XYZ file of C-alpha atoms in Angstrom:
496
model
C 92.731 105.323 127.801
C 90.934 102.898 125.456
C 93.378 100.031 124.999
C 91.669 98.961 121.781
C 92.226 102.341 120.124
C 95.481 103.077 121.984
C 97.076 99.652 121.844
C 100.058 98.556 123.879
C 102.668 96.090 122.630
C 106.314 95.200 122.293
C 107.477 95.709 118.710
C 110.466 93.564 117.731
C 112.223 94.818 114.583
C 114.501 92.316 112.869
C 116.900 94.437 110.798
C 116.788 97.523 113.025
C 120.051 98.919 111.626
C 118.698 98.927 108.056
C 117.353 101.650 105.810
C 113.686 100.669 106.127
C 113.745 100.935 109.910
C 115.445 104.312 109.855
C 113.447 105.915 107.033
C 109.997 104.446 107.659
C 109.509 102.445 110.848
C 111.078 104.701 113.499
C 109.356 107.885 112.198
C 106.017 106.039 111.905
C 106.182 104.736 115.452
C 107.074 108.246 116.627
C 104.068 109.818 114.883
C 101.775 107.227 116.460
C 103.306 108.075 119.834
C 103.158 111.819 119.195
C 99.483 111.664 118.173
C 98.475 109.507 121.134
C 97.626 106.547 118.918
C 99.651 104.087 120.995
C 99.719 103.665 124.731
C 102.706 104.812 126.794
C 103.117 101.143 127.657
C 105.094 100.120 124.593
C 108.665 99.073 123.865
C 110.680 98.539 120.693
C 113.430 95.936 120.514
C 115.884 96.433 117.678
C 117.727 93.359 116.431
C 120.614 93.136 113.964
C 124.118 91.698 113.666
C 125.942 94.952 114.420
C 127.413 95.284 117.930
C 125.264 98.270 118.831
C 124.047 99.265 122.292
C 120.779 100.759 123.528
C 122.396 104.201 123.323
C 123.527 103.776 119.699
C 120.064 102.603 118.657
C 118.441 105.512 120.496
C 120.791 107.983 118.794
C 119.808 106.529 115.417
C 116.122 106.776 116.280
C 116.634 110.394 117.306
C 118.351 111.134 113.982
C 115.487 109.525 112.064
C 112.876 111.824 113.656
C 114.885 115.068 113.789
C 112.727 116.675 111.077
C 109.741 116.664 113.457
C 111.333 119.496 115.472
C 110.206 117.852 118.704
C 111.611 119.044 122.004
C 114.651 117.289 123.425
C 112.691 116.070 126.448
C 109.953 114.610 124.241
C 112.495 112.833 122.019
C 114.370 111.478 125.030
C 111.157 110.157 126.533
C 110.259 108.450 123.248
C 113.689 106.920 122.582
C 113.866 105.561 126.138
C 111.377 102.928 124.954
C 113.966 101.495 122.509
C 116.289 98.595 123.342
C 118.919 96.865 121.248
C 120.229 93.333 121.087
C 122.945 92.036 118.795
C 121.318 89.118 117.026
C 122.168 86.208 114.739
C 118.969 84.799 113.214
C 120.535 81.336 112.914
C 121.907 81.181 116.474
C 119.871 79.559 119.265
C 121.349 81.723 122.021
C 120.064 84.865 120.263
C 116.457 83.710 120.589
C 116.946 82.759 124.222
C 118.382 86.214 124.906
C 115.450 87.809 123.095
C 113.008 85.798 125.183
C 114.666 86.990 128.395
C 114.607 90.628 127.262
C 110.954 90.462 126.188
C 109.855 89.031 129.513
C 111.797 91.734 131.341
C 110.236 94.519 129.227
C 106.740 93.071 129.518
C 107.127 93.433 133.271
C 108.388 97.011 132.941
C 105.777 98.246 130.453
C 102.696 96.159 131.250
C 102.027 95.384 127.560
C 99.603 92.519 128.339
C 101.831 90.108 126.415
C 101.074 91.743 123.029
C 103.893 91.165 120.534
C 104.660 92.298 116.975
C 107.563 90.704 115.135
C 108.503 92.915 112.165
C 110.823 91.259 109.617
C 112.562 94.253 108.017
C 115.410 92.272 106.511
C 116.403 89.959 103.659
C 113.503 87.639 102.727
C 115.672 84.515 102.711
C 115.608 84.680 106.532
C 111.815 84.965 106.907
C 111.181 81.243 107.246
C 114.152 80.658 109.551
C 113.047 83.416 111.904
C 109.420 82.259 111.989
C 110.371 78.664 112.802
C 112.808 79.750 115.524
C 110.225 82.059 117.083
C 107.997 78.997 117.437
C 110.781 76.691 118.640
C 111.672 79.108 121.444
C 107.987 79.824 122.229
C 108.405 83.527 121.493
C 105.099 83.642 119.619
C 103.351 82.249 122.707
C 102.274 84.874 125.215
C 99.351 85.940 127.359
C 98.340 88.478 124.677
C 98.347 88.444 120.889
C 101.337 87.812 118.581
C 101.589 89.063 114.994
C 104.207 88.599 112.293
C 104.721 91.454 109.800
C 106.496 90.528 106.575
C 107.888 92.911 103.983
C 107.869 92.067 100.292
C 109.036 90.219 98.342
C 107.027 87.211 99.472
C 108.840 84.640 97.380
C 110.479 84.942 93.961
C 107.783 82.977 92.124
C 104.779 80.833 93.060
C 106.744 77.698 94.112
C 109.105 79.693 96.364
C 106.172 81.668 97.787
C 104.380 78.397 98.601
C 107.473 76.992 100.292
C 107.913 80.174 102.337
C 104.258 80.242 103.289
C 104.370 76.618 104.446
C 107.384 77.387 106.612
C 105.780 80.457 108.186
C 102.465 78.681 108.721
C 104.267 76.103 110.864
C 104.704 78.872 113.429
C 101.871 81.352 112.818
C 98.233 81.078 111.773
C 97.092 82.987 108.691
C 95.266 85.552 110.845
C 98.557 86.298 112.663
C 100.482 86.974 109.430
C 100.490 90.552 108.120
C 102.047 90.730 104.636
C 102.687 94.414 104.211
C 102.128 96.218 100.903
C 102.782 99.886 101.614
C 100.646 100.937 98.617
C 97.610 99.677 100.539
C 98.427 102.154 103.293
C 98.337 105.169 100.975
C 95.416 107.465 101.641
C 94.173 107.693 98.057
C 94.507 103.938 97.439
C 92.234 103.389 100.429
C 89.951 106.054 98.949
C 89.314 103.907 95.857
C 86.695 101.911 97.757
C 85.071 105.053 99.155
C 84.948 106.781 95.759
C 83.268 103.722 94.284
C 80.955 102.500 97.004
C 79.860 105.811 98.558
C 78.941 107.557 95.283
C 76.039 106.403 93.144
C 77.250 108.631 90.319
C 80.247 106.305 89.907
C 79.219 102.871 91.145
C 76.211 102.664 88.791
C 78.580 103.358 85.875
C 81.417 101.145 87.152
C 81.168 98.374 84.543
C 81.799 97.446 80.914
C 78.695 99.269 79.676
C 80.102 102.676 80.558
C 83.887 102.341 80.980
C 86.122 101.883 77.937
C 89.431 101.298 79.737
C 91.291 101.925 82.993
C 94.942 103.006 83.146
C 97.214 102.646 86.174
C 100.598 104.384 86.085
C 103.328 104.256 88.707
C 106.387 106.043 87.382
C 109.649 106.916 89.095
C 112.264 109.399 87.960
C 114.979 107.752 90.059
C 117.153 104.896 88.859
C 118.099 101.905 90.986
C 120.502 103.959 93.142
C 121.925 101.748 95.954
C 119.411 98.946 95.325
C 121.207 97.537 92.273
C 121.878 94.074 93.699
C 118.344 93.554 94.998
C 116.705 95.138 91.977
C 118.632 93.119 89.403
C 117.431 89.952 91.111
C 113.877 91.263 91.156
C 113.112 93.569 88.236
C 110.078 95.797 87.787
C 107.651 92.885 87.399
C 108.406 91.307 90.770
C 109.119 94.624 92.484
C 105.943 96.433 91.412
C 103.480 94.461 89.267
C 103.032 91.265 91.299
C 102.066 93.254 94.383
C 101.305 96.985 94.092
C 99.866 97.132 90.568
C 97.694 94.015 90.815
C 96.449 95.148 94.234
C 95.221 98.392 92.661
C 93.569 96.413 89.841
C 91.785 94.294 92.460
C 90.513 97.346 94.364
C 89.250 98.981 91.174
C 87.561 95.844 89.861
C 86.155 94.174 93.002
C 82.436 93.760 93.625
C 80.901 95.676 96.536
C 81.515 93.635 99.684
C 78.543 92.575 101.806
C 80.105 94.351 104.793
C 83.218 96.458 105.317
C 85.034 93.688 107.157
C 88.490 92.275 106.502
C 87.188 88.888 105.349
C 84.529 90.299 103.016
C 86.841 92.848 101.357
C 89.608 90.295 100.916
C 87.114 87.800 99.502
C 86.054 90.228 96.757
C 89.668 91.096 95.878
C 90.532 87.405 95.619
C 87.616 86.886 93.199
C 89.135 89.520 90.897
C 92.577 87.910 90.990
C 91.007 84.525 90.247
C 89.261 86.073 87.227
C 92.458 87.474 85.645
C 92.671 86.090 82.125
C 95.710 83.760 81.994
C 98.406 84.730 79.501
C 99.656 81.961 77.202
C 103.302 81.998 76.207
C 102.359 82.987 72.645
C 100.275 85.931 73.904
C 102.793 87.528 76.261
C 104.398 89.805 73.672
C 100.974 90.929 72.445
C 99.854 91.948 75.919
C 102.997 92.910 77.838
C 106.005 95.115 77.137
C 109.256 95.136 79.103
C 111.909 97.801 78.971
C 115.231 98.886 80.394
C 116.351 102.499 80.572
C 119.269 103.793 78.595
C 121.130 107.025 79.191
C 119.313 110.317 78.849
C 118.598 113.762 80.219
C 116.440 114.223 83.305
C 115.785 117.262 85.516
C 118.586 119.188 83.837
C 121.188 116.472 84.243
C 122.658 113.769 82.046
C 121.960 110.353 83.570
C 123.492 107.017 82.710
C 121.852 103.795 81.597
C 120.814 100.963 83.912
C 123.730 98.889 82.661
C 126.045 101.787 83.391
C 125.000 102.120 87.052
C 127.545 99.523 88.270
C 129.843 96.940 86.686
C 127.652 94.057 87.837
C 124.785 95.371 85.663
C 126.744 95.762 82.423
C 125.176 92.698 80.742
C 121.872 92.681 82.628
C 118.608 91.670 80.972
C 116.535 92.781 83.965
C 113.529 94.926 83.100
C 113.179 98.362 84.703
C 109.841 99.009 82.967
C 106.670 96.981 82.432
C 103.471 97.850 80.623
C 100.640 95.417 80.222
C 97.058 94.826 79.218
C 95.207 92.954 81.941
C 91.800 91.444 81.175
C 89.298 90.312 83.802
C 86.912 87.589 82.706
C 83.809 88.230 84.749
C 80.356 89.687 84.122
C 81.219 93.244 85.200
C 84.493 93.694 83.314
C 84.329 91.462 80.230
C 85.985 93.329 77.353
C 87.433 96.220 79.404
C 91.239 96.438 79.322
C 93.108 97.457 82.474
C 96.381 98.957 81.270
C 99.231 99.097 83.747
C 102.691 100.649 83.443
C 105.506 101.148 85.885
C 109.141 102.033 85.441
C 112.245 103.788 86.616
C 114.012 106.836 85.141
C 110.748 108.038 83.661
C 109.863 111.671 83.032
C 108.115 112.223 86.364
C 107.455 110.570 89.696
C 103.739 109.912 89.835
C 101.154 107.276 90.695
C 97.701 107.767 89.260
C 94.643 105.953 87.985
C 92.665 107.136 84.955
C 89.167 105.763 84.391
C 88.108 106.563 80.828
C 84.356 106.480 80.238
C 82.820 105.550 76.907
C 81.640 108.368 74.697
C 77.939 108.828 74.082
C 76.701 107.242 70.820
C 76.336 110.560 68.972
C 78.382 113.396 70.423
C 76.997 116.561 68.847
C 79.574 118.741 70.579
C 82.812 117.102 69.495
C 85.690 119.292 68.365
C 85.576 120.678 64.819
C 88.449 118.368 63.880
C 86.500 115.358 65.100
C 88.549 114.870 68.276
C 86.562 113.795 71.296
C 87.276 114.537 74.908
C 86.053 111.545 76.898
C 84.958 111.940 80.488
C 87.783 110.898 82.799
C 87.935 110.177 86.501
C 91.523 110.624 87.694
C 92.669 109.427 91.107
C 96.030 110.961 91.972
C 97.750 108.766 94.547
C 101.034 110.695 94.624
C 102.454 113.261 94.665
C 99.335 115.486 94.466
C 96.764 113.419 96.328
C 93.272 114.062 95.065
C 90.509 113.368 92.576
C 89.763 115.110 89.292
C 86.674 114.634 87.119
C 86.991 115.762 83.495
C 83.694 116.934 81.992
C 82.821 118.818 78.798
C 81.307 122.293 78.705
C 80.613 124.846 75.979
C 83.530 126.955 74.869
C 83.205 130.664 75.534
C 82.164 132.679 72.510
C 80.405 131.632 69.309
C 79.983 128.110 68.036
C 78.859 124.896 69.670
C 82.103 123.086 70.312
C 82.764 121.775 73.836
C 85.950 121.896 75.845
C 87.053 119.812 78.826
C 86.739 121.331 82.277
C 88.011 119.913 85.552
C 86.324 119.426 88.890
C 89.132 118.800 91.370
C 89.575 117.893 95.000
C 93.130 118.158 96.291
C 93.872 116.376 99.557
C 97.081 118.356 100.063
C 95.230 121.636 100.014
C 92.696 120.861 102.737
C 93.452 122.795 105.892
C 94.340 120.608 108.832
C 94.738 117.370 106.904
C 97.884 115.481 107.784
C 97.785 112.373 105.621
C 99.356 109.508 107.560
C 102.446 107.971 106.081
C 101.510 104.551 104.692
C 103.657 102.690 107.223
C 102.169 104.666 110.097
C 98.663 103.668 109.033
C 99.604 100.014 108.496
C 101.505 99.689 111.770
C 98.511 101.071 113.623
C 96.159 98.697 111.786
C 98.410 95.798 112.741
C 98.357 96.799 116.406
C 94.565 96.990 116.271
C 94.366 93.597 114.548
C 92.831 95.045 111.357
C 94.270 93.051 108.442
C 92.079 94.628 105.732
C 94.963 96.469 104.090
C 97.401 93.571 104.277
C 97.531 90.818 101.667
C 96.075 87.382 102.302
C 97.985 84.315 101.136
C 95.365 83.625 98.442
C 95.980 87.092 96.962
C 99.721 86.406 96.891
C 99.235 82.991 95.271
C 96.879 84.142 92.501
C 99.117 87.146 91.740
C 102.193 84.934 91.398
C 100.344 82.424 89.213
C 99.481 85.253 86.808
C 102.933 86.833 86.834
C 104.900 83.589 86.548
C 103.488 82.912 83.077
C 104.822 86.276 81.874
C 108.229 85.906 83.510
C 108.637 82.346 82.231
C 107.966 83.459 78.664
C 110.413 86.340 78.950
C 113.100 84.064 80.405
C 113.222 82.188 77.090
C 113.745 85.333 74.981
C 116.682 87.719 74.950
C 115.426 91.312 75.080
C 116.840 94.146 73.001
C 117.874 96.445 75.859
C 118.120 99.339 76.488
C 114.926 100.322 74.679
C 113.805 103.581 76.273
C 115.572 106.819 77.054
C 115.884 108.055 80.609
C 113.460 110.959 81.002
C 110.870 109.458 78.632
C 107.667 107.607 79.499
C 108.910 104.215 78.357
C 109.340 102.194 75.140
C 107.371 102.967 71.985
C 105.916 99.450 72.157
C 103.966 100.515 75.258
C 102.211 103.192 73.192
C 101.500 100.636 70.470
C 99.921 98.350 73.079
C 97.080 100.850 73.517
C 97.031 102.192 69.962
C 96.019 98.827 68.505
C 92.919 98.973 70.748
C 92.174 102.559 69.700
C 93.376 104.150 72.949
C 96.385 106.110 74.164
C 98.085 106.691 77.487
C 96.824 109.832 79.136
C 99.916 111.999 79.616
C 100.733 112.571 83.271
C 100.908 116.322 82.803
C 97.368 116.330 81.361
C 95.764 114.469 84.239
C 97.895 115.446 87.244
C 97.408 119.059 88.262
């Protein structure tokens, strides 16, 4: 077995009794195991405050992978690699116990001292854990050690800097893997391929030929059980600072010299550095925030954000953001990147629409003067694929054109089993490939941009709720594009 492509390691999950571990991490590790992506020499240590045992953890792992319909013997063999330790992140004896268990398991499984520490818990403990791992020499081993951190990485730029300084006391930047699960999605990773492997697009990928780019990430769900976290975060911190700006960076970056982690990250950082800063007086002209009210969705009446729980009844937290992002560099000067994301919207969908400029004199426009611009649509979820909208002659008499679609649907390709984002990212981490994880500089530039918007909003009381559940957001978001002569492309029109 090739140990580079079938890596071996001990994976330590802080917060192993939580929702993330059960829904994402355990199934992802199982798929890697099932597909032969990781060596049989691996172990998973689950840590949390609950007084669980190895057996309780293994039962929970088994429950989390029951939909795979694996045989009982296969499941038992897999879960036998899981071990549990009751753990207090602030208690010295916990780290000593962890050290003893890791050394024991490294002898049992011959993992060459390779260690992943996955922090799947509240971010206020990230720094404490990192420092303690160093103090008790847990990050020191005969192999490699890597620290995986879930978002949010800080609450603003100053808190992100403080957290980064704390973590960097224990781990080098190349050991820190800041996970953004959007970067693990198959079609997000395809953005680079679509651009850099196709001359038909890359030669046109600039302000001479593109009029605007729209990025939509809409959810039909409300905050559900995440009310406490979400009210502290809001849509801007939860989605825009990380996922949305990462997609902007991938769409706008220059071609890297080589397809290496450092070169790709370098080009993304250049984009984030080139984001046009938003002055306080310009925030309301360029960004719209919203909060959902009650409405009707999927045949049911749903309540407002403030009606979800008593603690939200006077909340000014935004559940929707739309914005106009400008990039001040040679390639993109003058081209708006419109972003929108929100909860309780009409449909669950993430897509990118690249709208190309019309030709100077379109002889085949509709009789009523309407034009159908060429669009490149990248569907990230739920229907993964690419659609190119072209114009062709209508059947029958006359010379008017109508839009036609050339589509590639990833879901419909026989034999394709698109890896879950966490599965892909965990595997990348084990291989030491940090390309699809965020560098500190990306985090810092994103926060610097977002902080200006949040600071302006903090000084103004919003008129919430301002959009109906089941809609596509506030009217002001439509006006944001209309004043530039554009409109949002309806999801139903571009997602097939």
